[in-house]
XYZ file of C-alpha atoms in Angstrom:
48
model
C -17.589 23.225 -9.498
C -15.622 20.563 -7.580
C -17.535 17.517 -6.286
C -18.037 17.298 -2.785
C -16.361 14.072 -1.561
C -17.644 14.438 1.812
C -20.707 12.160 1.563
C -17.749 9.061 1.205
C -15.820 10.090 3.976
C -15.661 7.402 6.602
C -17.331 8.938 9.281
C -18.281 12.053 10.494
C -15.090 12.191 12.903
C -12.775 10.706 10.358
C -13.056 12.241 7.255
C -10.555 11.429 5.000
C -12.051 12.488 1.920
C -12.247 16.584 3.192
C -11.192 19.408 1.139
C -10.280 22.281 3.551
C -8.783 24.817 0.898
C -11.526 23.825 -2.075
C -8.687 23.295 -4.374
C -9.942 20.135 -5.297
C -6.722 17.793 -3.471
C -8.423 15.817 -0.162
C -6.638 17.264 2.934
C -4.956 13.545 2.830
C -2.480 14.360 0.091
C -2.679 18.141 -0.414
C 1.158 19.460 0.594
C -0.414 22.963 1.967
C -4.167 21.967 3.558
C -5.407 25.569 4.152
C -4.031 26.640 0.671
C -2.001 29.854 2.692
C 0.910 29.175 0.858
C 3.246 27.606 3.465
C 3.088 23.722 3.401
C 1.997 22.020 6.250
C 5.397 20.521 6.841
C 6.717 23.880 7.721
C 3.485 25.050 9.645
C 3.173 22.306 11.564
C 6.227 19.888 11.597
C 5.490 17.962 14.222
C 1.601 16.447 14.602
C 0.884 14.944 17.944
């Protein structure tokens, strides 16, 4: 089982320390967030 990181996040707005996909890489660095198999670069190239 992964640990749940969510208790350190920074608030409950701002949470850095999420794991959207359970894949056990915080949303923060993880290449492909929902773990669908296209990166987020190419879903989403431009965040606003």
């Amino acid at each position: 089982m992964l640990p749940n990181y969510n208790a350190f996040a920074l608030s409950a707005t701002l949470n850095l320390c999420k794991d959207s996909d359970g894949d056990g890489v915080v949303d923060v660095n993880d290449l492909d967030d929902d773990n669908d198999g296209v990166l987020d670069a190419i879903e989403s190239p431009v965040v606003i």
